[in-house]
Tab-separated table of C-alpha atoms in Angstrom:
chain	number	residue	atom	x	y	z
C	1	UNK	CA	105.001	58.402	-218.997
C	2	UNK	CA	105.244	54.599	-218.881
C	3	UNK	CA	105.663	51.909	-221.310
C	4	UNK	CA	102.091	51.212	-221.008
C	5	UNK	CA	100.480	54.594	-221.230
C	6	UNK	CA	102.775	55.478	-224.419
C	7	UNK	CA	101.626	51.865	-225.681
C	8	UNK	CA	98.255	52.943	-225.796
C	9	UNK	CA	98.654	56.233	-226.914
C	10	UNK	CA	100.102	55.202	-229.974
C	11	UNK	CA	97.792	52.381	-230.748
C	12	UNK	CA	94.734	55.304	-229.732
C	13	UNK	CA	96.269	58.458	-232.293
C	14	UNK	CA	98.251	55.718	-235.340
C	15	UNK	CA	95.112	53.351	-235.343
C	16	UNK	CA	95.432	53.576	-239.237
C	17	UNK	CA	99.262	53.795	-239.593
C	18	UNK	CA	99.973	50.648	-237.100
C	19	UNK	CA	101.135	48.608	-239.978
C	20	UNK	CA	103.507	50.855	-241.281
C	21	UNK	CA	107.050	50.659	-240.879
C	22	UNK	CA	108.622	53.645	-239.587
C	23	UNK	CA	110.511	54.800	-235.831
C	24	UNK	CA	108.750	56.592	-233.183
C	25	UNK	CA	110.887	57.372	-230.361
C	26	UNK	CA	114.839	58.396	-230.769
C	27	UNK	CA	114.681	58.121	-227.300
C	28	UNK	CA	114.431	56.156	-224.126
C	29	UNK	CA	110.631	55.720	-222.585
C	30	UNK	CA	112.148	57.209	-219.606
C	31	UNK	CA	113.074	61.181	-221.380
C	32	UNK	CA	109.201	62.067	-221.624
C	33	UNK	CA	109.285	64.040	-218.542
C	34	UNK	CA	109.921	67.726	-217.788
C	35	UNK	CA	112.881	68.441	-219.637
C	36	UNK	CA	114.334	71.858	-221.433
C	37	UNK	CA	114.696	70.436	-224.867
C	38	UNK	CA	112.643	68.466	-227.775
C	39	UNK	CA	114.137	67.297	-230.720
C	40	UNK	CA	112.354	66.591	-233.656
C	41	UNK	CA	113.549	65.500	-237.084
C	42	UNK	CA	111.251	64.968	-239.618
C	43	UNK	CA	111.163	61.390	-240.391
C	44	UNK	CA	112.527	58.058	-240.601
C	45	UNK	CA	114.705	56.653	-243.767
C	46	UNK	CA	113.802	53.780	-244.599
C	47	UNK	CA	116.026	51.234	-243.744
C	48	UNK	CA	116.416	47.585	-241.870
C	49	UNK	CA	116.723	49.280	-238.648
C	50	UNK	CA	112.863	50.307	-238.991
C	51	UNK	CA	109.919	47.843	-237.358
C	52	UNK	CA	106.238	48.341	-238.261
C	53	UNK	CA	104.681	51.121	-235.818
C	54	UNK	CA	102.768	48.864	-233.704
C	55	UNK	CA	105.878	46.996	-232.685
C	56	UNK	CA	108.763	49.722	-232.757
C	57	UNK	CA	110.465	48.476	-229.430
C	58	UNK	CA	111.058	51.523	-226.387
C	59	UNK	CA	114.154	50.934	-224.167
C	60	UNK	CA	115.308	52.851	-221.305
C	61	UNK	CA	118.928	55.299	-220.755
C	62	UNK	CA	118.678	55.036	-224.575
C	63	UNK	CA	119.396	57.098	-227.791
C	64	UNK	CA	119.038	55.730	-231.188
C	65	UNK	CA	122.210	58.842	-232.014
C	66	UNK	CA	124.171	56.860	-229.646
C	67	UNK	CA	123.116	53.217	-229.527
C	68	UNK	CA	121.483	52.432	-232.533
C	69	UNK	CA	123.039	50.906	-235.792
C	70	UNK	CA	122.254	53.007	-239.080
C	71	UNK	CA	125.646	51.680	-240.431
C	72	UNK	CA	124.954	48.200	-241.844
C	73	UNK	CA	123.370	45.771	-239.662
C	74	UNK	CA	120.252	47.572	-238.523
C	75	UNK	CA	120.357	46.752	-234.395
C	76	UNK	CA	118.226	48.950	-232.923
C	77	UNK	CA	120.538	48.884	-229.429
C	78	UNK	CA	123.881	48.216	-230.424
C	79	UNK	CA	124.798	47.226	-226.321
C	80	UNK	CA	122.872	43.807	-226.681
C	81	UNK	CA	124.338	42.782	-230.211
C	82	UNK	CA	127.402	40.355	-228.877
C	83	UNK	CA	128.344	38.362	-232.209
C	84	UNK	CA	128.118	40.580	-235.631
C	85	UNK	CA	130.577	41.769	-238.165
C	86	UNK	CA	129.021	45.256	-238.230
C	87	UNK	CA	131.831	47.758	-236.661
C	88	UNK	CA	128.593	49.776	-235.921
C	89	UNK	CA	130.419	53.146	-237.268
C	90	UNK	CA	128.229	55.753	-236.878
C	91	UNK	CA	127.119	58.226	-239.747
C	92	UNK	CA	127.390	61.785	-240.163
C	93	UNK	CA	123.462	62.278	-238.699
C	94	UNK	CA	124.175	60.738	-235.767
C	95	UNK	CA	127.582	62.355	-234.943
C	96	UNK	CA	126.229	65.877	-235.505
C	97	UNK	CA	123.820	65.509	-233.076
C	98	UNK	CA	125.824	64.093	-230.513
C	99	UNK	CA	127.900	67.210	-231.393
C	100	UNK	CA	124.846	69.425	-230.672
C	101	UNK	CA	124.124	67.283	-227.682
C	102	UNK	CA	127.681	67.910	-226.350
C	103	UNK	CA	126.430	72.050	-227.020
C	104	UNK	CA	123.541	71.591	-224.782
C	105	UNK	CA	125.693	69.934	-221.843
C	106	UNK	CA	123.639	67.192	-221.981
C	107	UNK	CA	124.009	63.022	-222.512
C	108	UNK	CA	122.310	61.890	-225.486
C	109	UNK	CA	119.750	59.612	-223.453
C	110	UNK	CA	118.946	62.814	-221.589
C	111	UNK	CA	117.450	64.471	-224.472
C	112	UNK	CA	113.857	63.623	-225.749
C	113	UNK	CA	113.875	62.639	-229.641
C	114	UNK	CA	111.543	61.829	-231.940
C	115	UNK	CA	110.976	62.939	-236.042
C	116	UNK	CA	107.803	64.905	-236.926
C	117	UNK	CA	106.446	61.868	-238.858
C	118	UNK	CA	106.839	58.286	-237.475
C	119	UNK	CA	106.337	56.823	-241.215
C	120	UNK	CA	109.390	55.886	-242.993
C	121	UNK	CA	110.129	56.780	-247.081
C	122	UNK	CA	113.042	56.807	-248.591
C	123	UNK	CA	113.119	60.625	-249.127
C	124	UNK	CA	110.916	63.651	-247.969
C	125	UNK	CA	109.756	64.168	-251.683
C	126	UNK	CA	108.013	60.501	-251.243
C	127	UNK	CA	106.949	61.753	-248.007
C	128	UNK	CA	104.907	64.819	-248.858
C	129	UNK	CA	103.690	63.193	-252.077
C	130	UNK	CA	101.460	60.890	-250.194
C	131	UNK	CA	97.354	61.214	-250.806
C	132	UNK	CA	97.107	61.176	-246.811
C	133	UNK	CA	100.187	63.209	-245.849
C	134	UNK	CA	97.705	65.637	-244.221
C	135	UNK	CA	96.342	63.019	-242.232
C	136	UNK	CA	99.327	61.486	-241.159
C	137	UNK	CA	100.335	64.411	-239.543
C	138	UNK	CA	97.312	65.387	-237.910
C	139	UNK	CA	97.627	62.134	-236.526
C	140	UNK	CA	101.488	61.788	-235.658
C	141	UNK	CA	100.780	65.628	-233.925
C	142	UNK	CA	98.276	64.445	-231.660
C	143	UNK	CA	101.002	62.411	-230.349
C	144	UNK	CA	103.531	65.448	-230.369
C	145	UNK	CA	101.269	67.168	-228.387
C	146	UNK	CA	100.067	64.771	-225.485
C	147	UNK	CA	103.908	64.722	-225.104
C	148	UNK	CA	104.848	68.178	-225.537
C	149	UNK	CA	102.080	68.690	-222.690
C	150	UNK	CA	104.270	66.558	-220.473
C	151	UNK	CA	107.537	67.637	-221.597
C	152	UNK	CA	107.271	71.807	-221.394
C	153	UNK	CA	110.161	72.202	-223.459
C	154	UNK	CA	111.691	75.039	-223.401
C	155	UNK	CA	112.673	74.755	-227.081
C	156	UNK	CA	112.164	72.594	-229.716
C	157	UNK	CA	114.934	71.879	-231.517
C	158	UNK	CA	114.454	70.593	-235.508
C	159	UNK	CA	116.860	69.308	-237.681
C	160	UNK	CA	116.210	70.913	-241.001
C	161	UNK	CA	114.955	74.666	-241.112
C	162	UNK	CA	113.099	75.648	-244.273
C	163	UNK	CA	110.111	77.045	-243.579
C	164	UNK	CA	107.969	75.390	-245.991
C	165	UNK	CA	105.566	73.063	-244.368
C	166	UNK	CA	106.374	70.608	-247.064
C	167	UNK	CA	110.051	70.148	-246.585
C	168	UNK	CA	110.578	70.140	-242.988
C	169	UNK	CA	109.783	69.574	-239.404
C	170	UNK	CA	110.880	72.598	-238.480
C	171	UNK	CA	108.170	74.207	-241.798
C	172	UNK	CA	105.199	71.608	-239.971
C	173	UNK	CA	105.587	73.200	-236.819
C	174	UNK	CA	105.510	77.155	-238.320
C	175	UNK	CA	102.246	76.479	-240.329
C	176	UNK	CA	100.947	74.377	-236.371
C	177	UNK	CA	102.483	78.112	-234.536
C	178	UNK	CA	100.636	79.726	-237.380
C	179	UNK	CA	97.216	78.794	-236.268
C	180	UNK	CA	97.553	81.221	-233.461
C	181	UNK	CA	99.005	84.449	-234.726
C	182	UNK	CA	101.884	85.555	-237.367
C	183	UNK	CA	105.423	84.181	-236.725
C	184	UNK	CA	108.552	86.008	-237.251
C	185	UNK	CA	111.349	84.348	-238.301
C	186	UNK	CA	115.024	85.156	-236.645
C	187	UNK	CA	117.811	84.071	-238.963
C	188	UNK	CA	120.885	83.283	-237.069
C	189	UNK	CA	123.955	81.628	-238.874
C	190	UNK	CA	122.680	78.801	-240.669
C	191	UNK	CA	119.873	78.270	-238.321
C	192	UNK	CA	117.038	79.941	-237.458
C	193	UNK	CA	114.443	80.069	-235.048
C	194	UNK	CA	110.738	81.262	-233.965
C	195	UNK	CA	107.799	81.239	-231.136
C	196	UNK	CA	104.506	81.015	-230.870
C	197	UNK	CA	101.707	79.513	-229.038
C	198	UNK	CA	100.206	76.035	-230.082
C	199	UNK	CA	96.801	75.653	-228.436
C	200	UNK	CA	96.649	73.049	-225.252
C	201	UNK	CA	100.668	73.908	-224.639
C	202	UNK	CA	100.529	76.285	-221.767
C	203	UNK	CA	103.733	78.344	-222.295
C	204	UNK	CA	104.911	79.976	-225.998
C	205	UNK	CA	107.218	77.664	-227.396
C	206	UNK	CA	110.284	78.623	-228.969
C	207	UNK	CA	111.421	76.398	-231.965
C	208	UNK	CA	114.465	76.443	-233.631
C	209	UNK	CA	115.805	74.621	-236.943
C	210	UNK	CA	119.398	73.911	-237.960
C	211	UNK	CA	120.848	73.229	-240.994
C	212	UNK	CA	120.018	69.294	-241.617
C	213	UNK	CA	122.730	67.469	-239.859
C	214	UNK	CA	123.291	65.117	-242.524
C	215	UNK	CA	124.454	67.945	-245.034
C	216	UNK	CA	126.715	70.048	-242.792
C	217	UNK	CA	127.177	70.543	-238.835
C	218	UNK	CA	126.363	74.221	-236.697
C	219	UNK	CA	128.262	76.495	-237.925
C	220	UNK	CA	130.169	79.137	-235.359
C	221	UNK	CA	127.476	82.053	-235.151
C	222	UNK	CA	124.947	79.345	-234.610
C	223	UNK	CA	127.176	77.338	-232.158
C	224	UNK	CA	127.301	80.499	-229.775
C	225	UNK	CA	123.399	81.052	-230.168
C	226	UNK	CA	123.189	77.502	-229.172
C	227	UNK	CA	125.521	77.721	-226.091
C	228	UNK	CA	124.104	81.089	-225.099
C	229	UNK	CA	120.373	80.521	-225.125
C	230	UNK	CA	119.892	77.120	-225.417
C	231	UNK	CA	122.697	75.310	-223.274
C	232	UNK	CA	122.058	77.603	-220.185
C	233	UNK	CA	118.602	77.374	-220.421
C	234	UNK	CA	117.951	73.872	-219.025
C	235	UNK	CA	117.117	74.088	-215.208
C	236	UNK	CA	114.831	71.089	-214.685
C	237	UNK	CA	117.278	68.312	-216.806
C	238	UNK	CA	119.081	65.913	-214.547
């Protein structure tokens, strides 16, 4: 997908949620292709690295766990910031997932990221508290889906995994697998996972959801799931 064509996909499924300040894309425009892997928090902090929707800028050989600044001054690619006294240290987020990246065998820009909601609050209780929550993610999943169509993940990989539809990403995309049949849950360390069918995705998907990274990293059991299934499952990534 180009610049263009995600440009106006946006502007067609956020119409009413252009003004809001949030984060789309936690990757570069150039990761929505065929790839093995789709990760999906569940949505942006607020903070002064956030841009209203309509404007959040898209950059190319990018991550925002790699190049972005959520460690004082807010730059939103770290590469083109010559003159600050921000030491741009990165947080514990950002280095767990560059840790699970690392697991996968693949380089952070490789890796197609994005959070379940594009609207920022400053916690998920905020979040899920809002009159139009329900709308806001139909809306934000019309986008997950035009992309997942182009994608064909072969998992999904959240970053939080309670099941309740009102606490994580991982919980939104149960109650979307839901739709189509009863899901069974696989615990496995402190992760677990799932799959199901979402209608207009041609293949079952299989989704899994880790503890949140910015409370504690993959533990071991999970770490060899992750290395077993996950990392040698990735045949179309270059």
């Amino acid at each position: 997908m180009d610049e263009r064509t995600f440009r106006s996909l946006i502007e067609k499924e956020m119409a009413e949620y252009l003004s809001e300040t949030g984060w789309i894309i936690y990757s570069g425009i150039d990761a929505i292709k065929q790839s093995s892997f789709y990760v999906m928090g569940l949505n942006p902090k607020r903070d002064n690295a956030n841009r209203p929707i309509k404007d959040c800028p898209t950059f190319s050989s990018w991550s925002a766990y790699q190049h972005q600044c959520w460690k004082g001054c807010g730059a939103p690619d770290i590469r083109t910031v010559t003159e600050t006294s921000c030491l741009h240290r990165k947080d514990n987020h950002q280095n767990r997932v560059l840790e699970l990246f690392s697991m996968l065998n693949q380089r952070p820009e490789q890796v197609f990221s994005a959070n379940a909601i594009f609207v920022e609050s400053d916690d998920k209780y905020e979040l899920f508290n809002r009159p139009d929550f329900n709308q806001l993610w139909a809306a934000c999943w019309r986008v997950h889906r035009t992309l997942l169509s182009i994608i064909q993940p072969q998992w999904i990989i959240c970053l939080g995994k309670d099941p309740s539809p009102k606490s994580s990403s991982f919980g939104l995309l149960k109650r979307e697998l839901e739709r189509n049949g009863a899901v069974r849950l696989h615990e496995i360390g402190n992760g677990r996972w799932m799959e199901g069918k979402i209608d207009g995705i041609q293949k079952p998907l299989k989704v899994i959801g880790l503890h949140h990274p910015s409370w504690a990293p993959v533990d071991g059991e999970l770490e060899e799931f992750i290395k077993s299934n996950l990392a040698l499952a990735s045949p179309h990534d270059s």
